[in-house]
Amino acid sequence: AQRVTQPEKLLSVFKGAPVELKCNYSYSGSPELFWYVQYSRQRLQLLLRHISRESIKGFTADLNKGETSFHLKKPFAQEEDSAMYYCALKFGNEKLTFGTGTRLTIIP
Amino acid sequence: DAGITQSPRHKVTETGTPVTLRCHQTENHRYMYWYRQDPGHGLRLIHYSYGVKDTDKGEVSDGYSVSRSKTEDFLLTLESATSSQTSVYFCAISGVVAASTDTQYFGPGTRLTVL
């Protein structure tokens, strides 16, 4: 079965420092990968997906099939980036599988 | 955000009582999902629907049932609530084709406490 692993439950980073939230997946095929974010008192929402190869709010994520990873990165953290981040995987017609989430806290 | 609502938003109930949570959408999306969110477990799929009267089980379906009698409503029922079902429940919808890069849109969540 497909699985998504986010090894860090909590991550604290100083404002202005680089951020990297790790996501690894286990699937041998070509999955679709997503990052969802939940800001305080807001709904869970899509941040970005790998096929779009886009940068949203300064975040990027590159799919590395060799390492089966889809880490989320931002060069300079901002206080408003504090949130819960979920990596999610979808393969074919299967439903989304979410990781356990990483709570990111940006220290002023 | 206004396209998906959940009711109630908060509920406290006692063990053994039945509970029904409602998800309502105005987006005419085909797919609807119920998740539970728990610390250390992330989001786990309970049940989902791919059309009116078409539902299927997710990862953690034991103790839950669902119904979808019309496109806009997806009900989640706990037949006999247990303390292990204390959680935050999220409804989500997606529209076009399940096999595509379909974004899921989430409701505001329902916080359920079973005493």
Short mmCIF file of C-alpha atoms in Angstrom, two decimals:
data_model
loop_
_atom_site.label_atom_id
_atom_site.label_comp_id
_atom_site.label_asym_id
_atom_site.label_seq_id
_atom_site.Cartn_x
_atom_site.Cartn_y
_atom_site.Cartn_z
CA ALA A 1 0.00 0.00 0.00
CA GLN A 2 1.13 3.52 -0.63
CA ARG A 3 2.53 5.31 2.37
CA VAL A 4 3.62 8.84 3.13
CA THR A 5 6.13 9.60 5.85
CA GLN A 6 6.75 12.96 7.42
CA PRO A 7 9.52 12.30 9.92
CA GLU A 8 9.23 15.57 11.84
CA LYS A 9 6.15 16.16 13.96
CA LEU A 10 7.43 19.55 15.03
CA LEU A 11 9.84 21.94 13.35
CA SER A 12 10.94 25.32 14.63
CA VAL A 13 12.84 27.74 12.44
CA PHE A 14 13.94 31.31 12.96
CA LYS A 15 12.45 34.00 10.80
CA GLY A 16 14.58 34.54 7.74
CA ALA A 17 16.17 31.11 7.92
CA PRO A 18 15.58 28.43 5.27
CA VAL A 19 12.81 25.92 5.79
CA GLU A 20 12.66 22.33 4.67
CA LEU A 21 9.80 20.02 5.54
CA LYS A 22 10.54 16.45 4.68
CA CYS A 23 8.22 14.03 2.94
CA ASN A 24 9.06 10.54 1.77
CA TYR A 25 6.75 8.14 0.07
CA SER A 26 6.71 4.45 -0.68
CA TYR A 27 5.42 3.61 -4.09
CA SER A 28 7.23 2.29 -7.10
CA GLY A 29 5.10 3.97 -9.73
CA SER A 30 4.58 7.60 -10.66
CA PRO A 31 2.44 9.16 -7.97
CA GLU A 32 0.90 12.56 -7.77
CA LEU A 33 2.16 14.47 -4.77
CA PHE A 34 0.72 17.42 -2.93
CA TRP A 35 1.37 19.66 0.01
CA TYR A 36 -1.63 20.83 2.01
CA VAL A 37 -1.45 23.48 4.71
CA GLN A 38 -3.66 24.36 7.66
CA TYR A 39 -3.13 27.79 9.18
CA SER A 40 -4.46 28.52 12.62
CA ARG A 41 -8.26 28.76 12.60
CA GLN A 42 -8.41 28.14 8.86
CA ARG A 43 -9.34 25.22 6.70
CA LEU A 44 -6.95 22.75 5.26
CA GLN A 45 -6.06 23.92 1.78
CA LEU A 46 -3.88 22.90 -1.09
CA LEU A 47 -0.50 24.62 -1.09
CA LEU A 48 1.05 23.10 -4.16
CA ARG A 49 1.28 19.96 -6.28
CA HIS A 50 4.28 18.57 -8.01
CA ILE A 51 2.93 18.49 -11.56
CA SER A 52 2.39 22.23 -11.53
CA ARG A 53 6.03 22.90 -10.70
CA GLU A 54 4.89 26.17 -9.20
CA SER A 55 6.01 28.30 -6.31
CA ILE A 56 3.32 29.29 -3.87
CA LYS A 57 4.00 31.78 -1.08
CA GLY A 58 7.70 31.24 -1.77
CA PHE A 59 7.46 27.48 -1.25
CA THR A 60 8.66 24.95 -3.78
CA ALA A 61 8.75 21.17 -3.78
CA ASP A 62 10.60 18.91 -6.16
CA LEU A 63 9.73 15.31 -6.74
CA ASN A 64 12.82 13.14 -6.43
CA LYS A 65 11.88 9.71 -7.73
CA GLY A 66 15.27 8.24 -6.91
CA GLU A 67 14.95 9.14 -3.25
CA THR A 68 11.13 8.89 -3.29
CA SER A 69 10.93 12.28 -1.66
CA PHE A 70 8.91 15.46 -2.09
CA HIS A 71 10.40 17.89 0.39
CA LEU A 72 8.88 21.34 0.80
CA LYS A 73 11.33 24.21 0.83
CA LYS A 74 11.41 27.94 1.32
CA PRO A 75 14.60 29.99 1.36
CA PHE A 76 13.52 32.58 3.93
CA ALA A 77 10.91 31.73 6.53
CA GLN A 78 8.24 34.25 7.47
CA GLU A 79 6.13 34.34 10.61
CA GLU A 80 2.96 33.73 8.63
CA ASP A 81 4.36 30.39 7.51
CA SER A 82 3.62 28.94 10.93
CA ALA A 83 1.06 26.22 10.27
CA MET A 84 0.45 22.50 10.03
CA TYR A 85 1.71 21.00 6.79
CA TYR A 86 0.61 17.71 5.30
CA CYS A 87 2.21 15.86 2.45
CA ALA A 88 -0.22 13.75 0.42
CA LEU A 89 0.10 11.14 -2.28
CA LYS A 90 -2.27 9.87 -4.91
CA PHE A 91 -1.63 7.12 -7.40
CA GLY A 92 -3.99 6.43 -10.26
CA ASN A 93 -7.55 6.06 -9.05
CA GLU A 94 -6.57 5.60 -5.43
CA LYS A 95 -7.64 8.14 -2.90
CA LEU A 96 -5.33 10.64 -1.32
CA THR A 97 -3.07 9.30 1.39
CA PHE A 98 -1.89 11.90 3.87
CA GLY A 99 1.20 11.92 6.00
CA THR A 100 1.01 12.52 9.72
CA GLY A 101 1.81 16.20 9.35
CA THR A 102 4.53 18.59 10.50
CA ARG A 103 3.76 21.57 12.69
CA LEU A 104 6.01 24.40 11.60
CA THR A 105 6.68 27.24 14.00
CA ILE A 106 8.56 30.31 12.89
CA ILE A 107 10.41 31.99 15.71
CA PRO A 108 10.46 35.81 15.43
CA ASP B 1 -14.86 28.51 1.72
CA ALA B 2 -18.59 29.10 1.67
CA GLY B 3 -19.04 26.16 -0.69
CA ILE B 4 -18.62 23.54 2.02
CA THR B 5 -20.23 23.64 5.43
CA GLN B 6 -20.26 21.16 8.29
CA SER B 7 -22.73 20.84 11.10
CA PRO B 8 -22.50 20.81 13.98
CA ARG B 9 -19.14 22.49 14.43
CA HIS B 10 -18.77 21.22 17.96
CA LYS B 11 -20.45 18.35 19.74
CA VAL B 12 -20.05 16.64 23.07
CA THR B 13 -21.81 13.34 23.49
CA GLU B 14 -21.76 10.28 25.69
CA THR B 15 -20.48 6.83 24.96
CA GLY B 16 -23.08 4.66 23.30
CA THR B 17 -25.16 7.41 21.78
CA PRO B 18 -25.65 7.78 18.03
CA VAL B 19 -24.18 10.83 16.35
CA THR B 20 -24.67 12.20 12.84
CA LEU B 21 -22.43 14.78 11.24
CA ARG B 22 -23.49 16.60 8.14
CA CYS B 23 -21.47 17.91 5.23
CA HIS B 24 -23.18 20.21 2.78
CA GLN B 25 -21.74 21.54 -0.46
CA THR B 26 -22.98 24.04 -2.99
CA GLU B 27 -20.29 23.31 -5.57
CA ASN B 28 -21.97 20.35 -7.28
CA HIS B 29 -18.78 18.31 -6.87
CA ARG B 30 -19.10 14.63 -7.51
CA TYR B 31 -16.78 13.28 -4.84
CA MET B 32 -17.16 13.76 -1.12
CA TYR B 33 -14.97 12.47 1.68
CA TRP B 34 -14.96 12.16 5.44
CA TYR B 35 -11.65 12.26 7.29
CA ARG B 36 -10.68 12.26 10.91
CA GLN B 37 -7.70 14.21 12.17
CA ASP B 38 -5.79 12.95 15.18
CA PRO B 39 -2.39 13.92 16.59
CA GLY B 40 0.25 11.52 15.40
CA HIS B 41 -2.01 10.07 12.74
CA GLY B 42 -2.62 13.01 10.48
CA LEU B 43 -5.68 12.78 8.29
CA ARG B 44 -7.24 9.40 7.74
CA LEU B 45 -10.02 8.63 5.32
CA ILE B 46 -13.16 7.17 6.88
CA HIS B 47 -15.56 6.87 3.94
CA TYR B 48 -16.02 8.53 0.61
CA SER B 49 -18.70 8.93 -2.02
CA TYR B 50 -18.35 9.03 -5.77
CA GLY B 51 -21.96 9.88 -6.47
CA VAL B 52 -25.45 9.81 -5.07
CA LYS B 53 -25.97 6.54 -3.22
CA ASP B 54 -22.44 5.45 -4.18
CA THR B 55 -20.13 5.15 -1.21
CA ASP B 56 -17.10 3.13 -0.23
CA LYS B 57 -14.95 2.49 2.80
CA GLY B 58 -11.73 4.24 3.59
CA GLU B 59 -8.85 3.39 5.84
CA VAL B 60 -10.67 3.65 9.20
CA SER B 61 -14.30 2.86 8.48
CA ASP B 62 -15.10 0.59 11.44
CA GLY B 63 -17.79 2.11 13.64
CA TYR B 64 -18.89 4.59 10.98
CA SER B 65 -21.52 4.60 8.28
CA VAL B 66 -22.35 7.17 5.62
CA SER B 67 -25.18 8.11 3.36
CA ARG B 68 -25.54 10.34 0.35
CA SER B 69 -29.09 10.72 -0.85
CA LYS B 70 -28.41 13.86 -2.83
CA THR B 71 -25.39 15.48 -4.42
CA GLU B 72 -25.01 18.23 -1.88
CA ASP B 73 -25.20 16.26 1.37
CA PHE B 74 -22.93 13.61 2.82
CA LEU B 75 -23.79 12.31 6.27
CA LEU B 76 -21.44 10.52 8.63
CA THR B 77 -23.04 8.46 11.39
CA LEU B 78 -21.48 6.98 14.47
CA GLU B 79 -24.00 4.31 15.39
CA SER B 80 -22.77 4.01 18.96
CA ALA B 81 -20.10 6.54 19.81
CA THR B 82 -16.97 5.45 21.66
CA SER B 83 -14.25 7.51 23.30
CA SER B 84 -11.81 6.46 20.56
CA GLN B 85 -13.96 8.40 18.13
CA THR B 86 -13.17 11.66 19.85
CA SER B 87 -11.55 13.58 17.03
CA VAL B 88 -11.85 16.42 14.58
CA TYR B 89 -13.81 15.38 11.51
CA PHE B 90 -13.29 16.99 8.14
CA CYS B 91 -15.39 16.76 5.06
CA ALA B 92 -13.81 17.32 1.67
CA ILE B 93 -15.03 17.52 -1.88
CA SER B 94 -13.43 17.12 -5.27
CA GLY B 95 -15.01 17.58 -8.57
CA VAL B 96 -13.84 16.48 -11.86
CA VAL B 97 -12.24 13.12 -12.29
CA ALA B 98 -10.78 11.00 -9.53
CA ALA B 99 -7.82 10.00 -11.63
CA SER B 100 -6.78 13.54 -12.42
CA THR B 101 -4.84 16.02 -10.34
CA ASP B 102 -8.03 16.85 -8.56
CA THR B 103 -7.74 19.23 -5.69
CA GLN B 104 -9.69 18.42 -2.56
CA TYR B 105 -11.46 21.29 -0.83
CA PHE B 106 -12.05 20.97 2.86
CA GLY B 107 -14.79 21.99 5.20
CA PRO B 108 -14.16 23.80 8.50
CA GLY B 109 -14.22 20.66 10.60
CA THR B 110 -16.36 19.30 13.43
CA ARG B 111 -14.82 18.76 16.83
CA LEU B 112 -16.46 15.74 18.45
CA THR B 113 -15.88 14.75 22.04
CA VAL B 114 -17.20 11.43 23.30
CA LEU B 115 -17.28 11.22 27.10
#
